[in-house]
Structure formats: structure tokens, C-alpha cells
CSV table of C-alpha atoms in Angstrom, one decimal:
chain,number,residue,atom,x,y,z
A,1,UNK,CA,-10.7,-7.6,34.6
A,2,UNK,CA,-11.3,-3.8,34.2
A,3,UNK,CA,-14.6,-2.0,34.8
A,4,UNK,CA,-15.5,-1.8,31.1
A,5,UNK,CA,-14.9,-5.6,30.6
A,6,UNK,CA,-17.0,-6.3,33.7
A,7,UNK,CA,-19.8,-4.1,32.3
A,8,UNK,CA,-19.7,-6.0,29.0
A,9,UNK,CA,-19.8,-9.3,30.8
A,10,UNK,CA,-22.8,-8.1,32.9
A,11,UNK,CA,-24.7,-6.9,29.8
A,12,UNK,CA,-23.9,-10.1,27.9
A,13,UNK,CA,-25.1,-12.3,30.7
A,14,UNK,CA,-28.4,-10.5,31.0
A,15,UNK,CA,-29.0,-10.6,27.3
A,16,UNK,CA,-28.2,-14.3,27.0
A,17,UNK,CA,-30.4,-15.2,29.9
A,18,UNK,CA,-33.3,-13.2,28.5
A,19,UNK,CA,-32.9,-15.0,25.2
A,20,UNK,CA,-32.8,-18.3,26.9
A,21,UNK,CA,-36.0,-17.6,28.8
A,22,UNK,CA,-37.8,-16.6,25.6
A,23,UNK,CA,-36.7,-19.9,24.0
A,24,UNK,CA,-37.9,-21.9,27.1
A,25,UNK,CA,-34.3,-22.5,28.0
A,26,UNK,CA,-32.3,-21.0,30.9
A,27,UNK,CA,-29.1,-21.1,32.7
A,28,UNK,CA,-28.5,-22.8,36.0
A,29,UNK,CA,-26.5,-22.7,39.3
A,30,UNK,CA,-22.7,-22.6,38.6
A,31,UNK,CA,-19.9,-23.4,41.0
A,32,UNK,CA,-20.0,-24.3,44.6
A,33,UNK,CA,-16.7,-22.4,44.7
A,34,UNK,CA,-18.2,-19.0,43.8
A,35,UNK,CA,-18.6,-16.4,46.4
A,36,UNK,CA,-21.8,-14.4,46.7
A,37,UNK,CA,-22.1,-11.3,44.5
A,38,UNK,CA,-24.9,-8.8,43.9
A,39,UNK,CA,-28.1,-10.6,42.8
A,40,UNK,CA,-30.2,-8.7,40.2
A,41,UNK,CA,-33.7,-9.8,41.4
A,42,UNK,CA,-36.5,-10.2,38.9
A,43,UNK,CA,-39.2,-10.9,41.6
A,44,UNK,CA,-39.6,-11.3,45.3
A,45,UNK,CA,-37.6,-14.0,47.0
A,46,UNK,CA,-39.1,-16.7,49.1
A,47,UNK,CA,-39.3,-15.8,52.9
A,48,UNK,CA,-36.2,-16.3,54.9
A,49,UNK,CA,-36.0,-18.9,57.7
A,50,UNK,CA,-33.8,-20.2,60.4
A,51,UNK,CA,-30.6,-21.9,59.2
A,52,UNK,CA,-31.5,-25.5,58.1
A,53,UNK,CA,-28.9,-27.6,56.5
A,54,UNK,CA,-30.2,-30.0,53.9
A,55,UNK,CA,-28.4,-33.3,53.6
A,56,UNK,CA,-26.3,-33.7,50.5
A,57,UNK,CA,-24.5,-37.0,49.8
A,58,UNK,CA,-20.8,-37.0,50.4
A,59,UNK,CA,-19.1,-38.6,47.3
A,60,UNK,CA,-15.7,-40.2,47.4
A,61,UNK,CA,-13.9,-39.3,44.2
A,62,UNK,CA,-10.4,-39.5,42.9
A,63,UNK,CA,-8.6,-36.6,44.3
A,64,UNK,CA,-7.7,-34.2,41.5
A,65,UNK,CA,-4.3,-34.8,40.0
A,66,UNK,CA,-2.2,-32.2,41.6
A,67,UNK,CA,-4.0,-32.4,44.9
A,68,UNK,CA,-2.8,-35.9,45.7
A,69,UNK,CA,-0.4,-36.6,47.0
A,70,UNK,CA,-0.7,-33.2,48.7
A,71,UNK,CA,2.3,-32.0,50.5
A,72,UNK,CA,1.6,-31.9,54.2
A,73,UNK,CA,0.9,-28.6,55.9
A,74,UNK,CA,2.3,-27.9,59.4
A,75,UNK,CA,0.6,-30.1,61.9
A,76,UNK,CA,-0.9,-32.5,59.4
A,77,UNK,CA,-0.2,-36.2,59.7
A,78,UNK,CA,-0.2,-38.6,56.7
A,79,UNK,CA,-2.0,-41.7,57.8
A,80,UNK,CA,-0.8,-44.0,55.0
A,81,UNK,CA,1.4,-46.8,56.1
A,82,UNK,CA,5.1,-46.5,55.8
A,83,UNK,CA,6.7,-48.0,52.7
A,84,UNK,CA,7.5,-51.7,53.2
A,85,UNK,CA,11.0,-53.1,53.3
A,86,UNK,CA,12.2,-53.3,49.7
A,87,UNK,CA,13.2,-56.6,48.1
A,88,UNK,CA,16.8,-57.3,47.0
A,89,UNK,CA,15.7,-56.5,43.4
A,90,UNK,CA,14.4,-53.1,44.5
A,91,UNK,CA,17.5,-52.4,46.5
A,92,UNK,CA,19.7,-53.1,43.5
A,93,UNK,CA,17.6,-50.9,41.3
A,94,UNK,CA,17.6,-48.1,43.8
A,95,UNK,CA,21.4,-48.2,44.1
A,96,UNK,CA,21.7,-47.9,40.3
A,97,UNK,CA,19.1,-45.1,40.1
A,98,UNK,CA,19.8,-43.0,43.2
A,99,UNK,CA,22.3,-40.6,41.5
A,100,UNK,CA,19.6,-39.4,39.1
A,101,UNK,CA,16.8,-38.9,41.7
A,102,UNK,CA,15.9,-35.3,42.8
A,103,UNK,CA,13.9,-33.6,45.4
A,104,UNK,CA,12.4,-30.3,44.1
A,105,UNK,CA,11.6,-27.6,46.5
A,106,UNK,CA,9.6,-24.4,46.0
A,107,UNK,CA,11.0,-21.5,47.9
A,108,UNK,CA,9.8,-18.1,48.8
A,109,UNK,CA,12.2,-15.6,47.2
A,110,UNK,CA,11.9,-13.4,50.2
A,111,UNK,CA,13.7,-15.3,52.9
A,112,UNK,CA,14.2,-18.6,50.9
A,113,UNK,CA,11.6,-20.3,53.1
A,114,UNK,CA,10.5,-23.8,51.8
A,115,UNK,CA,6.9,-23.8,50.6
A,116,UNK,CA,6.3,-27.2,49.0
A,117,UNK,CA,8.4,-30.2,48.1
A,118,UNK,CA,8.1,-32.9,45.5
A,119,UNK,CA,10.3,-35.2,43.5
A,120,UNK,CA,11.8,-35.4,40.0
A,121,UNK,CA,14.4,-37.3,38.0
A,122,UNK,CA,17.0,-36.6,35.3
A,123,UNK,CA,16.3,-37.9,31.8
A,124,UNK,CA,19.1,-40.0,30.3
A,125,UNK,CA,22.4,-38.2,30.3
A,126,UNK,CA,20.9,-34.7,29.9
A,127,UNK,CA,20.5,-31.9,32.4
A,128,UNK,CA,16.7,-32.0,31.9
A,129,UNK,CA,14.5,-33.4,34.6
A,130,UNK,CA,10.8,-34.4,34.7
A,131,UNK,CA,8.4,-33.7,37.5
A,132,UNK,CA,4.7,-32.8,38.0
A,133,UNK,CA,3.3,-29.5,37.1
A,134,UNK,CA,1.7,-29.3,40.5
A,135,UNK,CA,5.2,-29.5,42.1
A,136,UNK,CA,6.4,-26.4,40.3
A,137,UNK,CA,3.0,-24.6,39.9
A,138,UNK,CA,3.9,-21.8,42.3
A,139,UNK,CA,6.9,-20.8,40.3
A,140,UNK,CA,5.0,-21.1,37.0
A,141,UNK,CA,2.2,-18.9,38.2
A,142,UNK,CA,4.1,-16.4,40.4
A,143,UNK,CA,7.8,-16.3,39.4
A,144,UNK,CA,8.2,-13.0,41.1
A,145,UNK,CA,7.4,-14.6,44.5
A,146,UNK,CA,8.6,-18.2,44.2
A,147,UNK,CA,11.8,-19.9,43.0
A,148,UNK,CA,13.0,-23.5,43.1
A,149,UNK,CA,16.0,-25.6,44.0
A,150,UNK,CA,16.9,-29.3,43.8
A,151,UNK,CA,18.6,-31.6,46.2
A,152,UNK,CA,20.0,-34.9,45.1
A,153,UNK,CA,20.7,-38.1,47.1
A,154,UNK,CA,24.2,-36.9,47.9
A,155,UNK,CA,22.9,-33.7,49.4
A,156,UNK,CA,24.1,-31.5,46.5
A,157,UNK,CA,21.8,-28.5,45.7
A,158,UNK,CA,21.3,-26.1,42.8
A,159,UNK,CA,18.9,-23.9,41.0
A,160,UNK,CA,15.9,-25.1,39.0
A,161,UNK,CA,14.9,-23.5,35.7
A,162,UNK,CA,11.4,-24.1,34.4
A,163,UNK,CA,11.3,-24.9,30.7
A,164,UNK,CA,7.8,-26.3,29.9
A,165,UNK,CA,4.6,-27.3,31.5
A,166,UNK,CA,1.7,-29.5,30.5
A,167,UNK,CA,-1.1,-28.6,33.0
A,168,UNK,CA,-3.6,-31.0,31.5
A,169,UNK,CA,-1.4,-34.0,32.2
A,170,UNK,CA,0.3,-32.5,35.3
A,171,UNK,CA,3.8,-32.6,33.9
A,172,UNK,CA,6.8,-30.2,33.8
A,173,UNK,CA,10.3,-30.1,32.4
A,174,UNK,CA,13.0,-28.3,34.3
A,175,UNK,CA,16.8,-27.8,33.8
A,176,UNK,CA,19.4,-28.1,36.5
A,177,UNK,CA,23.2,-27.6,36.6
A,178,UNK,CA,24.3,-31.2,36.4
A,179,UNK,CA,23.7,-34.2,34.0
A,180,UNK,CA,22.2,-37.6,34.6
A,181,UNK,CA,24.0,-40.9,34.5
A,182,UNK,CA,21.7,-42.3,31.8
A,183,UNK,CA,19.8,-44.7,34.1
A,184,UNK,CA,16.3,-43.4,33.6
A,185,UNK,CA,15.4,-44.1,30.0
A,186,UNK,CA,12.5,-42.2,28.5
A,187,UNK,CA,11.9,-44.2,25.3
A,188,UNK,CA,10.8,-42.7,22.0
A,189,UNK,CA,8.0,-45.3,21.6
A,190,UNK,CA,5.0,-46.1,23.7
A,191,UNK,CA,5.8,-48.4,26.6
A,192,UNK,CA,3.8,-51.7,26.5
A,193,UNK,CA,2.9,-53.0,30.0
A,194,UNK,CA,1.2,-56.2,31.0
A,195,UNK,CA,-1.4,-56.5,33.8
A,196,UNK,CA,0.4,-57.3,37.0
A,197,UNK,CA,3.8,-56.4,35.7
A,198,UNK,CA,6.1,-55.2,38.5
A,199,UNK,CA,6.9,-51.5,38.7
A,200,UNK,CA,9.1,-49.5,41.0
A,201,UNK,CA,8.2,-46.0,42.1
A,202,UNK,CA,10.9,-43.7,43.4
A,203,UNK,CA,10.8,-40.4,45.2
A,204,UNK,CA,11.2,-38.6,48.5
A,205,UNK,CA,8.1,-39.5,50.6
A,206,UNK,CA,7.0,-37.0,53.3
A,207,UNK,CA,10.4,-35.1,53.0
A,208,UNK,CA,11.9,-38.0,55.0
A,209,UNK,CA,14.5,-39.1,52.5
A,210,UNK,CA,14.7,-40.9,49.1
A,211,UNK,CA,12.9,-44.3,48.9
A,212,UNK,CA,11.7,-46.9,46.5
A,213,UNK,CA,8.2,-48.5,46.5
A,214,UNK,CA,7.4,-51.8,44.8
A,215,UNK,CA,4.1,-52.4,43.1
A,216,UNK,CA,2.4,-53.5,39.9
A,217,UNK,CA,0.8,-52.1,36.8
A,218,UNK,CA,-3.0,-52.8,36.8
A,219,UNK,CA,-4.5,-51.1,33.8
A,220,UNK,CA,-5.7,-47.6,32.8
A,221,UNK,CA,-8.0,-45.6,35.0
A,222,UNK,CA,-11.3,-45.3,33.1
A,223,UNK,CA,-12.9,-42.4,35.1
A,224,UNK,CA,-10.2,-39.8,34.3
A,225,UNK,CA,-10.6,-37.3,31.5
A,226,UNK,CA,-7.0,-38.1,30.5
A,227,UNK,CA,-5.3,-41.5,30.9
A,228,UNK,CA,-3.9,-42.4,34.2
A,229,UNK,CA,-2.1,-45.7,34.9
A,230,UNK,CA,-3.2,-47.6,38.0
A,231,UNK,CA,-0.2,-48.5,40.2
A,232,UNK,CA,-0.9,-51.0,42.9
A,233,UNK,CA,1.6,-49.8,45.4
A,234,UNK,CA,2.1,-46.9,47.9
A,235,UNK,CA,2.9,-43.4,46.7
A,236,UNK,CA,3.2,-41.0,49.6
A,237,UNK,CA,3.1,-37.3,49.7
A,238,UNK,CA,6.4,-35.8,48.4
A,239,UNK,CA,6.8,-38.6,45.8
A,240,UNK,CA,4.9,-36.5,43.2
A,241,UNK,CA,7.0,-36.2,40.1
A,242,UNK,CA,9.2,-39.1,40.8
A,243,UNK,CA,9.6,-41.9,38.2
A,244,UNK,CA,7.9,-45.3,38.1
A,245,UNK,CA,10.0,-47.7,36.2
A,246,UNK,CA,10.4,-51.3,35.0
A,247,UNK,CA,13.1,-53.5,36.4
A,248,UNK,CA,15.4,-52.3,33.6
A,249,UNK,CA,14.9,-48.6,34.4
A,250,UNK,CA,12.6,-47.8,31.5
A,251,UNK,CA,10.2,-45.1,32.7
A,252,UNK,CA,6.6,-46.3,32.5
A,253,UNK,CA,5.0,-43.3,34.2
A,254,UNK,CA,5.4,-40.4,36.6
A,255,UNK,CA,4.0,-40.5,40.1
A,256,UNK,CA,1.0,-38.2,40.4
A,257,UNK,CA,-1.7,-39.2,42.9
A,258,UNK,CA,-3.2,-41.8,45.2
A,259,UNK,CA,-6.6,-42.6,46.6
A,260,UNK,CA,-6.9,-41.5,50.2
A,261,UNK,CA,-9.8,-43.9,50.8
A,262,UNK,CA,-8.0,-47.0,49.4
A,263,UNK,CA,-5.1,-49.2,50.2
A,264,UNK,CA,-2.1,-48.8,47.9
A,265,UNK,CA,-4.3,-47.5,45.0
A,266,UNK,CA,-2.0,-45.0,43.2
A,267,UNK,CA,-1.9,-43.3,39.8
A,268,UNK,CA,0.8,-42.5,37.3
A,269,UNK,CA,0.9,-40.1,34.3
A,270,UNK,CA,1.8,-42.3,31.3
A,271,UNK,CA,5.3,-41.7,29.9
A,272,UNK,CA,3.7,-41.0,26.5
A,273,UNK,CA,2.8,-37.5,27.6
A,274,UNK,CA,6.3,-36.9,29.0
A,275,UNK,CA,7.7,-37.9,25.6
A,276,UNK,CA,5.6,-35.3,23.9
A,277,UNK,CA,6.6,-32.6,26.3
A,278,UNK,CA,10.3,-33.4,26.0
A,279,UNK,CA,9.9,-33.1,22.2
A,280,UNK,CA,8.4,-29.6,22.6
A,281,UNK,CA,11.3,-28.6,24.8
A,282,UNK,CA,13.8,-29.8,22.1
A,283,UNK,CA,12.0,-27.6,19.5
A,284,UNK,CA,11.7,-24.4,21.5
A,285,UNK,CA,14.4,-21.7,21.3
A,286,UNK,CA,13.8,-20.5,24.9
A,287,UNK,CA,11.3,-21.1,27.7
A,288,UNK,CA,8.3,-18.7,27.8
A,289,UNK,CA,9.0,-15.5,29.7
A,290,UNK,CA,5.5,-15.8,31.3
A,291,UNK,CA,3.8,-19.2,31.7
A,292,UNK,CA,0.4,-17.8,32.5
A,293,UNK,CA,-0.7,-17.3,28.8
A,294,UNK,CA,0.4,-20.8,28.0
A,295,UNK,CA,-1.5,-22.2,30.9
A,296,UNK,CA,-4.6,-20.3,29.9
A,297,UNK,CA,-4.3,-21.6,26.3
A,298,UNK,CA,-4.0,-25.2,27.6
A,299,UNK,CA,-7.1,-24.7,29.8
A,300,UNK,CA,-9.1,-23.3,26.9
A,301,UNK,CA,-8.3,-26.4,24.9
A,302,UNK,CA,-9.3,-28.6,27.7
A,303,UNK,CA,-12.7,-27.0,28.2
A,304,UNK,CA,-13.6,-27.2,24.6
A,305,UNK,CA,-13.1,-31.0,24.6
A,306,UNK,CA,-14.8,-31.4,28.0
A,307,UNK,CA,-18.0,-29.6,26.9
A,308,UNK,CA,-18.2,-31.3,23.6
A,309,UNK,CA,-17.9,-34.7,25.3
A,310,UNK,CA,-20.4,-33.7,27.9
A,311,UNK,CA,-23.0,-32.6,25.4
A,312,UNK,CA,-22.4,-35.1,22.6
A,313,UNK,CA,-25.6,-36.8,23.6
A,314,UNK,CA,-28.8,-35.4,25.3
A,315,UNK,CA,-28.7,-35.4,29.1
A,316,UNK,CA,-30.3,-38.3,30.7
A,317,UNK,CA,-33.6,-37.6,32.6
A,318,UNK,CA,-34.3,-39.2,36.0
A,319,UNK,CA,-37.4,-39.1,38.1
A,320,UNK,CA,-37.4,-37.4,41.5
A,321,UNK,CA,-40.9,-37.4,42.8
A,322,UNK,CA,-43.2,-35.8,40.2
A,323,UNK,CA,-40.2,-34.1,38.5
A,324,UNK,CA,-37.7,-35.0,35.7
A,325,UNK,CA,-34.1,-33.9,36.4
A,326,UNK,CA,-31.1,-33.9,34.0
A,327,UNK,CA,-28.0,-35.9,34.8
A,328,UNK,CA,-25.0,-37.1,32.9
A,329,UNK,CA,-23.7,-40.6,33.6
A,330,UNK,CA,-20.5,-41.5,31.7
A,331,UNK,CA,-17.0,-42.8,32.2
A,332,UNK,CA,-16.0,-39.4,33.5
A,333,UNK,CA,-19.1,-38.6,35.6
A,334,UNK,CA,-20.6,-40.7,38.4
A,335,UNK,CA,-23.9,-40.3,40.1
A,336,UNK,CA,-24.9,-41.1,43.7
A,337,UNK,CA,-28.2,-40.9,45.5
A,338,UNK,CA,-29.3,-40.6,49.1
A,339,UNK,CA,-32.5,-40.2,51.0
A,340,UNK,CA,-32.8,-38.6,54.4
A,341,UNK,CA,-35.9,-38.2,56.5
A,342,UNK,CA,-36.1,-35.5,59.1
A,343,UNK,CA,-38.7,-37.2,61.3
A,344,UNK,CA,-42.3,-36.4,60.4
A,345,UNK,CA,-41.5,-32.8,59.5
A,346,UNK,CA,-40.0,-33.2,56.0
A,347,UNK,CA,-37.8,-35.5,53.9
A,348,UNK,CA,-35.1,-35.0,51.3
A,349,UNK,CA,-34.0,-37.2,48.4
A,350,UNK,CA,-30.7,-36.1,46.9
A,351,UNK,CA,-28.8,-37.0,43.8
A,352,UNK,CA,-25.3,-35.8,42.9
A,353,UNK,CA,-23.3,-36.3,39.7
A,354,UNK,CA,-19.7,-35.3,39.8
A,355,UNK,CA,-16.9,-35.4,37.2
A,356,UNK,CA,-14.3,-37.7,38.6
A,357,UNK,CA,-11.3,-35.5,37.7
A,358,UNK,CA,-10.3,-31.9,37.6
A,359,UNK,CA,-7.4,-29.9,36.2
A,360,UNK,CA,-5.1,-28.6,38.9
A,361,UNK,CA,-4.0,-25.0,38.4
A,362,UNK,CA,-2.9,-24.0,41.9
A,363,UNK,CA,-3.4,-25.1,45.5
A,364,UNK,CA,-6.4,-22.7,45.6
A,365,UNK,CA,-7.8,-23.3,42.1
A,366,UNK,CA,-8.9,-26.4,40.3
A,367,UNK,CA,-10.8,-26.2,37.1
A,368,UNK,CA,-12.2,-28.1,34.1
A,369,UNK,CA,-14.9,-29.8,36.2
A,370,UNK,CA,-18.7,-30.2,36.1
A,371,UNK,CA,-21.1,-31.2,39.0
A,372,UNK,CA,-24.9,-31.5,39.2
A,373,UNK,CA,-26.9,-31.8,42.4
A,374,UNK,CA,-30.7,-32.3,42.8
A,375,UNK,CA,-32.7,-32.3,46.0
A,376,UNK,CA,-36.4,-33.1,46.2
A,377,UNK,CA,-37.7,-31.7,49.5
A,378,UNK,CA,-41.3,-32.6,50.6
A,379,UNK,CA,-43.3,-31.6,53.6
A,380,UNK,CA,-44.7,-34.0,56.1
A,381,UNK,CA,-46.4,-32.2,59.0
A,382,UNK,CA,-45.2,-28.6,58.1
A,383,UNK,CA,-47.8,-26.0,57.1
A,384,UNK,CA,-47.2,-24.2,53.8
A,385,UNK,CA,-45.6,-21.1,55.4
A,386,UNK,CA,-43.1,-23.0,57.5
A,387,UNK,CA,-42.2,-25.2,54.5
A,388,UNK,CA,-41.7,-22.1,52.3
A,389,UNK,CA,-39.3,-20.7,54.9
A,390,UNK,CA,-37.5,-24.0,55.0
A,391,UNK,CA,-37.2,-24.3,51.2
A,392,UNK,CA,-35.9,-20.7,51.0
A,393,UNK,CA,-33.3,-21.3,53.6
A,394,UNK,CA,-32.0,-24.5,51.9
A,395,UNK,CA,-31.9,-22.6,48.6
A,396,UNK,CA,-29.3,-20.2,50.2
A,397,UNK,CA,-29.2,-17.8,47.3
A,398,UNK,CA,-27.7,-15.1,49.6
A,399,UNK,CA,-24.8,-17.3,50.6
A,400,UNK,CA,-23.8,-18.6,47.2
A,401,UNK,CA,-20.3,-19.9,47.9
A,402,UNK,CA,-17.7,-18.6,50.3
A,403,UNK,CA,-14.3,-18.7,48.5
A,404,UNK,CA,-12.2,-15.6,48.5
A,405,UNK,CA,-9.9,-16.9,45.8
A,406,UNK,CA,-8.1,-13.8,44.4
A,407,UNK,CA,-7.6,-15.6,41.1
A,408,UNK,CA,-11.3,-15.0,40.3
A,409,UNK,CA,-13.3,-11.9,40.0
A,410,UNK,CA,-16.3,-11.3,42.3
A,411,UNK,CA,-19.4,-13.1,40.9
A,412,UNK,CA,-22.0,-11.3,38.8
A,413,UNK,CA,-25.4,-12.8,39.6
A,414,UNK,CA,-28.8,-12.5,38.0
A,415,UNK,CA,-32.1,-13.9,39.2
A,416,UNK,CA,-35.2,-14.6,37.1
A,417,UNK,CA,-38.5,-16.6,37.4
A,418,UNK,CA,-38.8,-18.6,34.2
A,419,UNK,CA,-40.7,-21.5,32.6
A,420,UNK,CA,-39.3,-24.5,30.9
A,421,UNK,CA,-41.8,-26.3,28.7
A,422,UNK,CA,-43.5,-28.0,31.7
A,423,UNK,CA,-42.1,-26.5,34.8
A,424,UNK,CA,-41.9,-23.0,36.4
A,425,UNK,CA,-38.5,-22.3,38.1
A,426,UNK,CA,-36.7,-19.7,40.1
A,427,UNK,CA,-33.2,-19.5,38.6
A,428,UNK,CA,-30.1,-17.7,39.9
A,429,UNK,CA,-27.0,-17.6,37.7
A,430,UNK,CA,-23.5,-16.4,38.8
A,431,UNK,CA,-20.4,-16.0,36.7
A,432,UNK,CA,-16.9,-15.3,37.7
A,433,UNK,CA,-14.0,-14.6,35.4
A,434,UNK,CA,-10.4,-15.8,35.8
A,435,UNK,CA,-8.1,-12.9,36.4
A,436,UNK,CA,-5.0,-14.5,34.9
A,437,UNK,CA,-6.5,-16.5,32.2
A,438,UNK,CA,-8.5,-14.4,29.8
A,439,UNK,CA,-11.6,-16.1,28.3
A,440,UNK,CA,-12.2,-18.5,31.2
A,441,UNK,CA,-15.1,-18.4,33.6
A,442,UNK,CA,-16.8,-20.3,36.4
A,443,UNK,CA,-20.6,-20.7,36.1
A,444,UNK,CA,-23.0,-21.5,38.9
A,445,UNK,CA,-26.7,-22.0,38.4
A,446,UNK,CA,-29.3,-22.6,41.2
A,447,UNK,CA,-32.9,-23.5,40.4
A,448,UNK,CA,-36.0,-24.1,42.5
A,449,UNK,CA,-39.4,-25.2,41.4
A,450,UNK,CA,-42.3,-22.9,42.2
A,451,UNK,CA,-45.3,-25.0,41.3
A,452,UNK,CA,-46.1,-26.6,44.7
A,453,UNK,CA,-46.6,-25.3,48.2
A,454,UNK,CA,-45.6,-28.6,50.0
A,455,UNK,CA,-42.7,-29.7,47.8
A,456,UNK,CA,-39.6,-28.1,46.2
A,457,UNK,CA,-37.1,-29.4,43.6
A,458,UNK,CA,-33.8,-27.6,44.1
A,459,UNK,CA,-30.9,-28.1,41.8
A,460,UNK,CA,-27.4,-26.8,41.3
A,461,UNK,CA,-25.0,-26.9,38.3
A,462,UNK,CA,-21.3,-26.0,38.7
A,463,UNK,CA,-19.2,-25.6,35.6
A,464,UNK,CA,-15.6,-24.5,36.1
A,465,UNK,CA,-13.0,-23.2,33.7
A,466,UNK,CA,-15.1,-22.8,30.5
A,467,UNK,CA,-15.4,-20.2,27.9
A,468,UNK,CA,-18.5,-17.9,28.2
A,469,UNK,CA,-20.1,-19.5,25.1
A,470,UNK,CA,-19.6,-23.0,26.5
A,471,UNK,CA,-20.8,-22.0,29.9
A,472,UNK,CA,-24.0,-20.9,28.3
A,473,UNK,CA,-24.2,-24.1,26.2
A,474,UNK,CA,-24.1,-26.3,29.3
A,475,UNK,CA,-26.4,-24.2,31.4
A,476,UNK,CA,-29.0,-23.9,28.7
A,477,UNK,CA,-28.9,-27.7,27.9
A,478,UNK,CA,-29.2,-28.4,31.6
A,479,UNK,CA,-32.1,-26.1,32.4
A,480,UNK,CA,-34.0,-26.9,29.3
A,481,UNK,CA,-34.2,-30.6,30.3
A,482,UNK,CA,-36.2,-30.0,33.6
A,483,UNK,CA,-39.8,-30.7,33.7
A,484,UNK,CA,-42.7,-33.0,34.6
A,485,UNK,CA,-43.6,-36.2,32.8
A,486,UNK,CA,-46.0,-35.5,30.0
A,487,UNK,CA,-49.3,-37.4,30.3
A,488,UNK,CA,-50.4,-39.2,27.2
């Protein structure tokens, strides 16, 4: 982003926030990922204090699609159990399918050093192969730095050409220099599956060699923004992008992730999305010369639907002490609460609402996600000055995020003291622009109540990968919902 664009962003942010304050609406804390930037202060900050960490509930969520299975980094150990000994049916299926299985490796062009590994498979008798977007994301985002090669079960290798990506469903189509035998059938119509139907997942787990895993179909994941099939069977790191098939070799889904906190709870991308991507490849004259604009376009489409769904109904209000705080509980967002007493000095009640999925862009950037956190801090034996210092330290406005992600601009932050209809608040808003994807931003909004000397309501809203207009929509709706119960 050039200096003129950044100046326009800064001016627009200040104007919008001022308008929001005049309308008794305001923006709130954006992303936990944002790093601290210059804060334009509208009034004196609360006094500083010694470092005191406020307890925040740790929430187990489905690891975002391209992050699991994550390829192991040097020195990391995958604790999931080894794949069980396959049955005779699985052995027969593997022997029929093995010729069309691939391992796909990302390589640094400089030195041809391996960066990540995943799996893929040839479609029918063509020279097209399906895999996950996250397997080939480095080549899609930085083709000048990364290239790719395949290795088949006989040890043959060759180059990989990227033809198409579907970032939202974590899919990619590549072309190689050999054809398939026709074993893996990607049907034109939707595949109908029954609860408990046997499925077989294939790939190259942990870069140890090709393998087959037996499991069963157990429905559709309800807490994902896009459909995911639940596969009750092990999918280890390195199997990303491999096929999950019926006994006849019909592809039901593509391996994509697993729950690290569960036993054999894994997920597949439905083959329906692969069918759609293959049709697009058949219609395109040539692959895009640069995939970054295409990825940006897909992310913009996602954020529009995500924000519309988030705000299609008013935010739910929940009580925390004397305050009302906004949350969103839905199929995509889950909320958790926790209380933690620090002896007689002070106590903290915390509530976090987190969207259960995100869109993987790269190993350092995930987007299309919303989270809300509220903490009600109340004094016990502390005097007002000590409690003010504690509350200021917990607020941590001068340490807003720590990521040095080069794909985002430095944050531009503003601070104001504003009133909603029933509650005075200190509010700090930070915005970061995506360098490669024009029109996308991360918003972070922090708020703290200023109406009591022995209690503090502190909240944070993080919205990633949204347009500027939609970032303002979410933050205004969120901030405008704060308050105290109105006495009748």
C-alpha cells in the first residue's frame, strides 16, 4: 500500500469513527493478530501498572482447514497413532489405486530444497490431479520462490503445473506429465453417502510412504462455514489432498484436516466442490499468470457472505455483572465462559465467542474469521488506584498484537472516549490492510468501561479478511449493543 493510500485509509477511519460516535455507535477491537501501531489518543490513558495477565478461556476449536493436518516442522513429533493394519478389502483397493496416487512436494527454487509435502491423485485417465490448496499455497502465492514436483508410488517424479485454486474450499487442480489409469472416478453428480458407510482414505502420511486408512462417513460438520464431511478414521499429516473413496473407487471427498484433540475425527472436502473446480478448468483457455488477484477475489466473496450471515439478526445480549455484552451464538460461532478468582484481590469472569472455521491463505495468514471476548474484572481488596493500574495493564493497548506478518501493513490505530446509549467506553480501533489482496482488511477493536472505579468491562472484537465497509458494519453493530440494563 503506497503512502497516499495509507493516508486515505487513515482519514477515512477517523471520519467513520467520528460519525459512529455521533450516532452513539462505535467501532471495537479488531484482531489479536494485529501488531501495535501508532495510537491517536483522544484523552489520557489509564495509569500503567506491572504486568498482570488476565485469564482468558482457552477454547478448543476445529483447526482451520489448511492448518490440519499441518506438515511437521523439523523436530516436531506427530502424536497420533500409526495407521492400523488394513483389511483384505483395503489391501485390494490400495493395489488397484496405487498407480494414481501422488505425493506433491513444494520446493524452493533456489537449491530445490523441500518445503512442504502433501498428497494428490490423478482424475480418471487424464493428466489432471486434485489436491488441497494448502498443499500448493506457496507456489500459488509466491511462484518466483517456490515450485512443485510429484512423486508416484513407483518413485517416478516430474514437474507440477498449477491450473486452478479454490481457496474457500481448500482445493487445487494441477497438471502433471503422465495420465491416470482411470481408477479414481470423480462423478458428474453428487455422491450420496449413508451414515456409517465405509470409506477409504489414501495418501502419504508423515512422508513415510503411501498408505490407506479405513473409516466411515458420519455426516456433515455443522460448525464449518462450508460443508465438511466427517470421516471417522485417521488422517495424518501429509495425507492432505489425498482421496477418500468408496469401495468401488468413487471419490467421496478429499482429505483436508483432523481434530488434534479427538480420536480419529477427521474431515473431508465434499467431492461436489472438486467437480465444480474441474469444470472451471475445462472451460479456461490457460491458467492465470498470477493467482493472487484470483485468491483476493475469492476472499472478498467469502467475507461478504460471512458478514451478511453474522449480522442477519441482532447480536444477542448477555449479562456480565451490571453490564450487557454482545455475542453471536450460531452454527458457526461457539461461546465459552470461565471464572477465575485471584484470591481476595480481584476476580475475572471471561466469555469468548469464536467462529469455528477460518480460510487458510498461507502458513502465516488465515482469514475470514470473527472472535469476541469479554472480561468483567472486579476489585476485592484493592484500592481504586491499584485497581485502575491493574485494569490498564490488562487492557494492553500499547501491546496490541505481536505478529510481524509481512502480508499485512502496519496497523493504523485511533483511540476515543465515547458513549453508547447507556455506557461510557474507552475504545481503540486498529486496521491493517492486506498487501497482496486489495480491498481486504483486518479490524481489531478494544473497549473498556469507564463508569466505575472498582470494576472494568473489557472487550475485544477481531474481524479478519473483510472489506472496509463490512469491517465498519460489524464493529458498529458490536459497539452499539453494549450497555447496562434499563430500569423500568
